[in-house]
Amino acid sequence: MRLKISKSKNVTLYYVIKTIYIDGKEKTVTVEKLGNENEVLKKSKGKDPKTWAKNYVDNLNKLENENNLKILIEKSTSTLIPKDEQNLFNCGYLFLEKIYYELGINQICSTISEKYKFEYDLNNILSRLLYGRIIFPASKLATKELSKKFIEQPNFELHDIYRALEVISKENEFIQSELYKNSLEISKRNTGVLYYDCTNYFFELEQEDGLKQYGPSKEHRPNPIVQMGLFMDGDGIPLAFNITSGNTNEQTTLTPLEEKILEDFKLSKFIVCTDAGLASNANRKFNDKEERAFITTQSIKKLKKHLMEWALGENGWKLTNDSKTYNIKDIDKNEELYKDKIFFKERWINENGLEQKLIVTYSIKYRNYQQQIRNSQIERAKQAIEKNSIKLDKCNQNDYRRFVSKTNITKDGEVAENRVLSLNTNQIEKEKKFDGFYGVCTNLDDNAEEIIKINQRRWEIEECFRIMKSEFKARPVYLQRDDRITAHFTTCFLSLVLYRFLEKRLEEQYTCSEIIETIRSMNLYKANELGYLPAYTRTDVTDVLHDKFGFRTDNEITTTKIIEKIFKNLKK
């Protein structure tokens, strides 16, 4: 800030002015009008007006450097605000921007830009696609407009986004491998255990083409789908992904992606943990060599007869650090005593030429959970029978309709004019005997408790898919071309990595919805060229965010100079 003295024929005016930069352009603004010579003389209490004014400005500069400056904002009740001028800006994205630059995604963009020699700003486009996917999930067209809500304005057009998607698709594998290498600079990655799972995403169209193919949809929708395979590290942070056509057998997707990890990420020693649907014999054998291993869930219902009898047998159950063996009947009789315990038994088996250990657990809590789910389904089945309003076509293993039987014979043995529905008690009893039991297979010789503990964390990869589908609104997909579809899921994957690192920085104190709603609501009101006022509620979450990231936006006013300093520090 500096002093400006404006002299005319009849009056001398004193101003405090300041040079600021808006979108890279220099602009001089008035910070404070001190008044004419007589008014300044009165304020100086008889001292030289010019000397007093200079000292006043020096003191303002000192207070600004100490971040203790008081700014008076003049507003008029009779002056209209300028038309089409934006005054409200989101600052919550700044926490994501900090992680974006820590992960060196900007450098990845620079490398790609140098390779292709295009003129648009890939870093600006990709960063806005990621911040937008987390805070304002929308179409590419809407994302371009929503990017204007951020303090730093976009410098690209819609056609630049679509050009960038083509390049992002081509460089998808390079982006993933470089991101992993860069992440090692800010966090030790837990790659001792890698979790793998698949899900699918549907399109708002009916025509198959390229990656968009009809297949078994997890949402049971009659639309073409694509399939995403995702590897996650032991701390819940995504590691790598691939996109395959919707009609691909998900069991065949694991090995190709794992081979890429072995080659591009230079990893060799790890345990792959999957669910039963991905645990083909070929996948198990692939991870039964060199320094790799596998842990996978095992359906007890699909075990051979002698193994199922052993798994469901009443005797031989153990507890951690306890040499005693237990009987299922005794466990159930003492429900209150054992309600939080997990009992187990284990044995080595040879299935399809592969030596592996089968571990079976029994838990009262899991038994009660399964009973509760089934009882709810039985009630739905009874209601449907009573109303006679049910379609008994093919249903999956978790559909309540499996508990409904159809016959054309009455109780008296006569042929009925209409179908007769009844509760399938045989199916209910058949399922009851598996309540509380859970199976796991592995080629590791570690103790059962450690194997169980590793397997129990599979819920985090399922949560990754839930976040992408629900919070990031990655579905339905509207894109047509395969390269743009791949690029879309690349941005979803990168957004998930950003979010997970943000979550870890907050020490997992808050839920996904709490974090995203907080940064979405963090708006600043641009009072004038000098600063911004918080237009959000300060909460425990905003306090923790500011403390963990080392800057604040929740002072009564944040000057433009401080905002520029925040930008500079975030991008170091």
PDB file of N, CA and C in Angstrom, residues 8-42:
ATOM      1  N   SER A   8      -5.776  19.482  -6.771  1.00  0.00           N
ATOM      2  CA  SER A   8      -6.485  20.240  -7.805  1.00  0.00           C
ATOM      3  C   SER A   8      -6.406  21.721  -7.424  1.00  0.00           C
ATOM      4  N   LYS A   9      -7.113  22.548  -8.169  1.00  0.00           N
ATOM      5  CA  LYS A   9      -7.036  23.993  -7.932  1.00  0.00           C
ATOM      6  C   LYS A   9      -7.545  24.386  -6.551  1.00  0.00           C
ATOM      7  N   ASN A  10      -8.607  23.679  -6.104  1.00  0.00           N
ATOM      8  CA  ASN A  10      -9.265  24.099  -4.872  1.00  0.00           C
ATOM      9  C   ASN A  10      -9.078  23.148  -3.692  1.00  0.00           C
ATOM     10  N   VAL A  11      -8.626  21.913  -3.969  1.00  0.00           N
ATOM     11  CA  VAL A  11      -8.595  20.932  -2.881  1.00  0.00           C
ATOM     12  C   VAL A  11      -7.445  19.949  -3.063  1.00  0.00           C
ATOM     13  N   THR A  12      -6.935  19.457  -1.937  1.00  0.00           N
ATOM     14  CA  THR A  12      -5.926  18.387  -1.920  1.00  0.00           C
ATOM     15  C   THR A  12      -6.516  17.183  -1.199  1.00  0.00           C
ATOM     16  N   LEU A  13      -6.551  16.025  -1.870  1.00  0.00           N
ATOM     17  CA  LEU A  13      -7.140  14.802  -1.302  1.00  0.00           C
ATOM     18  C   LEU A  13      -6.061  13.754  -1.052  1.00  0.00           C
ATOM     19  N   TYR A  14      -6.229  13.030   0.078  1.00  0.00           N
ATOM     20  CA  TYR A  14      -5.271  11.976   0.469  1.00  0.00           C
ATOM     21  C   TYR A  14      -5.967  10.609   0.358  1.00  0.00           C
ATOM     22  N   TYR A  15      -5.284   9.662  -0.312  1.00  0.00           N
ATOM     23  CA  TYR A  15      -5.816   8.305  -0.473  1.00  0.00           C
ATOM     24  C   TYR A  15      -4.755   7.269  -0.100  1.00  0.00           C
ATOM     25  N   VAL A  16      -5.237   6.113   0.370  1.00  0.00           N
ATOM     26  CA  VAL A  16      -4.373   4.931   0.495  1.00  0.00           C
ATOM     27  C   VAL A  16      -4.711   4.035  -0.688  1.00  0.00           C
ATOM     28  N   ILE A  17      -3.711   3.766  -1.529  1.00  0.00           N
ATOM     29  CA  ILE A  17      -3.966   2.943  -2.712  1.00  0.00           C
ATOM     30  C   ILE A  17      -3.085   1.693  -2.694  1.00  0.00           C
ATOM     31  N   LYS A  18      -3.437   0.749  -3.558  1.00  0.00           N
ATOM     32  CA  LYS A  18      -2.697  -0.516  -3.603  1.00  0.00           C
ATOM     33  C   LYS A  18      -2.782  -1.086  -5.020  1.00  0.00           C
ATOM     34  N   THR A  19      -1.686  -1.691  -5.476  1.00  0.00           N
ATOM     35  CA  THR A  19      -1.668  -2.357  -6.775  1.00  0.00           C
ATOM     36  C   THR A  19      -1.937  -3.851  -6.558  1.00  0.00           C
ATOM     37  N   ILE A  20      -2.933  -4.363  -7.234  1.00  0.00           N
ATOM     38  CA  ILE A  20      -3.257  -5.795  -7.142  1.00  0.00           C
ATOM     39  C   ILE A  20      -3.259  -6.382  -8.545  1.00  0.00           C
ATOM     40  N   TYR A  21      -3.259  -7.701  -8.600  1.00  0.00           N
ATOM     41  CA  TYR A  21      -3.268  -8.406  -9.887  1.00  0.00           C
ATOM     42  C   TYR A  21      -4.511  -9.273  -9.986  1.00  0.00           C
ATOM     43  N   ILE A  22      -5.285  -9.060 -11.015  1.00  0.00           N
ATOM     44  CA  ILE A  22      -6.501  -9.838 -11.261  1.00  0.00           C
ATOM     45  C   ILE A  22      -6.351 -10.536 -12.606  1.00  0.00           C
ATOM     46  N   ASP A  23      -6.355 -11.867 -12.565  1.00  0.00           N
ATOM     47  CA  ASP A  23      -6.165 -12.668 -13.785  1.00  0.00           C
ATOM     48  C   ASP A  23      -4.886 -12.258 -14.519  1.00  0.00           C
ATOM     49  N   GLY A  24      -3.836 -11.972 -13.740  1.00  0.00           N
ATOM     50  CA  GLY A  24      -2.539 -11.629 -14.323  1.00  0.00           C
ATOM     51  C   GLY A  24      -2.411 -10.190 -14.767  1.00  0.00           C
ATOM     52  N   LYS A  25      -3.467  -9.393 -14.604  1.00  0.00           N
ATOM     53  CA  LYS A  25      -3.444  -7.996 -15.033  1.00  0.00           C
ATOM     54  C   LYS A  25      -3.326  -7.078 -13.822  1.00  0.00           C
ATOM     55  N   GLU A  26      -2.502  -6.058 -13.972  1.00  0.00           N
ATOM     56  CA  GLU A  26      -2.257  -5.107 -12.883  1.00  0.00           C
ATOM     57  C   GLU A  26      -3.413  -4.113 -12.771  1.00  0.00           C
ATOM     58  N   LYS A  27      -3.832  -3.847 -11.508  1.00  0.00           N
ATOM     59  CA  LYS A  27      -4.905  -2.885 -11.279  1.00  0.00           C
ATOM     60  C   LYS A  27      -4.646  -2.139  -9.975  1.00  0.00           C
ATOM     61  N   THR A  28      -4.849  -0.826  -9.995  1.00  0.00           N
ATOM     62  CA  THR A  28      -4.678  -0.010  -8.794  1.00  0.00           C
ATOM     63  C   THR A  28      -6.044   0.267  -8.185  1.00  0.00           C
ATOM     64  N   VAL A  29      -6.171  -0.021  -6.895  1.00  0.00           N
ATOM     65  CA  VAL A  29      -7.463   0.172  -6.213  1.00  0.00           C
ATOM     66  C   VAL A  29      -7.262   1.067  -4.993  1.00  0.00           C
ATOM     67  N   THR A  30      -8.330   1.727  -4.612  1.00  0.00           N
ATOM     68  CA  THR A  30      -8.306   2.577  -3.419  1.00  0.00           C
ATOM     69  C   THR A  30      -8.665   1.749  -2.200  1.00  0.00           C
ATOM     70  N   VAL A  31      -7.745   1.738  -1.226  1.00  0.00           N
ATOM     71  CA  VAL A  31      -7.990   1.001   0.011  1.00  0.00           C
ATOM     72  C   VAL A  31      -8.801   1.861   0.984  1.00  0.00           C
ATOM     73  N   GLU A  32      -8.421   3.125   1.077  1.00  0.00           N
ATOM     74  CA  GLU A  32      -9.099   4.007   2.035  1.00  0.00           C
ATOM     75  C   GLU A  32      -8.958   5.469   1.584  1.00  0.00           C
ATOM     76  N   LYS A  33     -10.045   6.215   1.706  1.00  0.00           N
ATOM     77  CA  LYS A  33     -10.012   7.656   1.427  1.00  0.00           C
ATOM     78  C   LYS A  33      -9.807   8.380   2.758  1.00  0.00           C
ATOM     79  N   LEU A  34      -8.648   9.054   2.902  1.00  0.00           N
ATOM     80  CA  LEU A  34      -8.331   9.701   4.178  1.00  0.00           C
ATOM     81  C   LEU A  34      -8.990  11.074   4.316  1.00  0.00           C
ATOM     82  N   GLY A  35      -9.336  11.682   3.187  1.00  0.00           N
ATOM     83  CA  GLY A  35     -10.025  12.975   3.237  1.00  0.00           C
ATOM     84  C   GLY A  35      -9.198  14.093   2.642  1.00  0.00           C
ATOM     85  N   ASN A  36      -9.723  15.334   2.755  1.00  0.00           N
ATOM     86  CA  ASN A  36      -8.977  16.493   2.240  1.00  0.00           C
ATOM     87  C   ASN A  36      -7.955  16.951   3.278  1.00  0.00           C
ATOM     88  N   GLU A  37      -7.207  18.022   2.942  1.00  0.00           N
ATOM     89  CA  GLU A  37      -6.095  18.450   3.813  1.00  0.00           C
ATOM     90  C   GLU A  37      -6.581  18.841   5.198  1.00  0.00           C
ATOM     91  N   ASN A  38      -7.719  19.523   5.292  1.00  0.00           N
ATOM     92  CA  ASN A  38      -8.234  19.925   6.604  1.00  0.00           C
ATOM     93  C   ASN A  38      -8.658  18.714   7.434  1.00  0.00           C
ATOM     94  N   GLU A  39      -9.269  17.715   6.757  1.00  0.00           N
ATOM     95  CA  GLU A  39      -9.708  16.501   7.472  1.00  0.00           C
ATOM     96  C   GLU A  39      -8.510  15.700   7.970  1.00  0.00           C
ATOM     97  N   VAL A  40      -7.463  15.625   7.152  1.00  0.00           N
ATOM     98  CA  VAL A  40      -6.251  14.899   7.567  1.00  0.00           C
ATOM     99  C   VAL A  40      -5.538  15.662   8.682  1.00  0.00           C
ATOM    100  N   LEU A  41      -5.528  17.007   8.587  1.00  0.00           N
ATOM    101  CA  LEU A  41      -4.913  17.824   9.636  1.00  0.00           C
ATOM    102  C   LEU A  41      -5.607  17.597  10.968  1.00  0.00           C
ATOM    103  N   LYS A  42      -6.933  17.442  10.909  1.00  0.00           N
ATOM    104  CA  LYS A  42      -7.704  17.178  12.130  1.00  0.00           C
ATOM    105  C   LYS A  42      -7.359  15.800  12.712  1.00  0.00           C
TER     106      LYS A  42
END
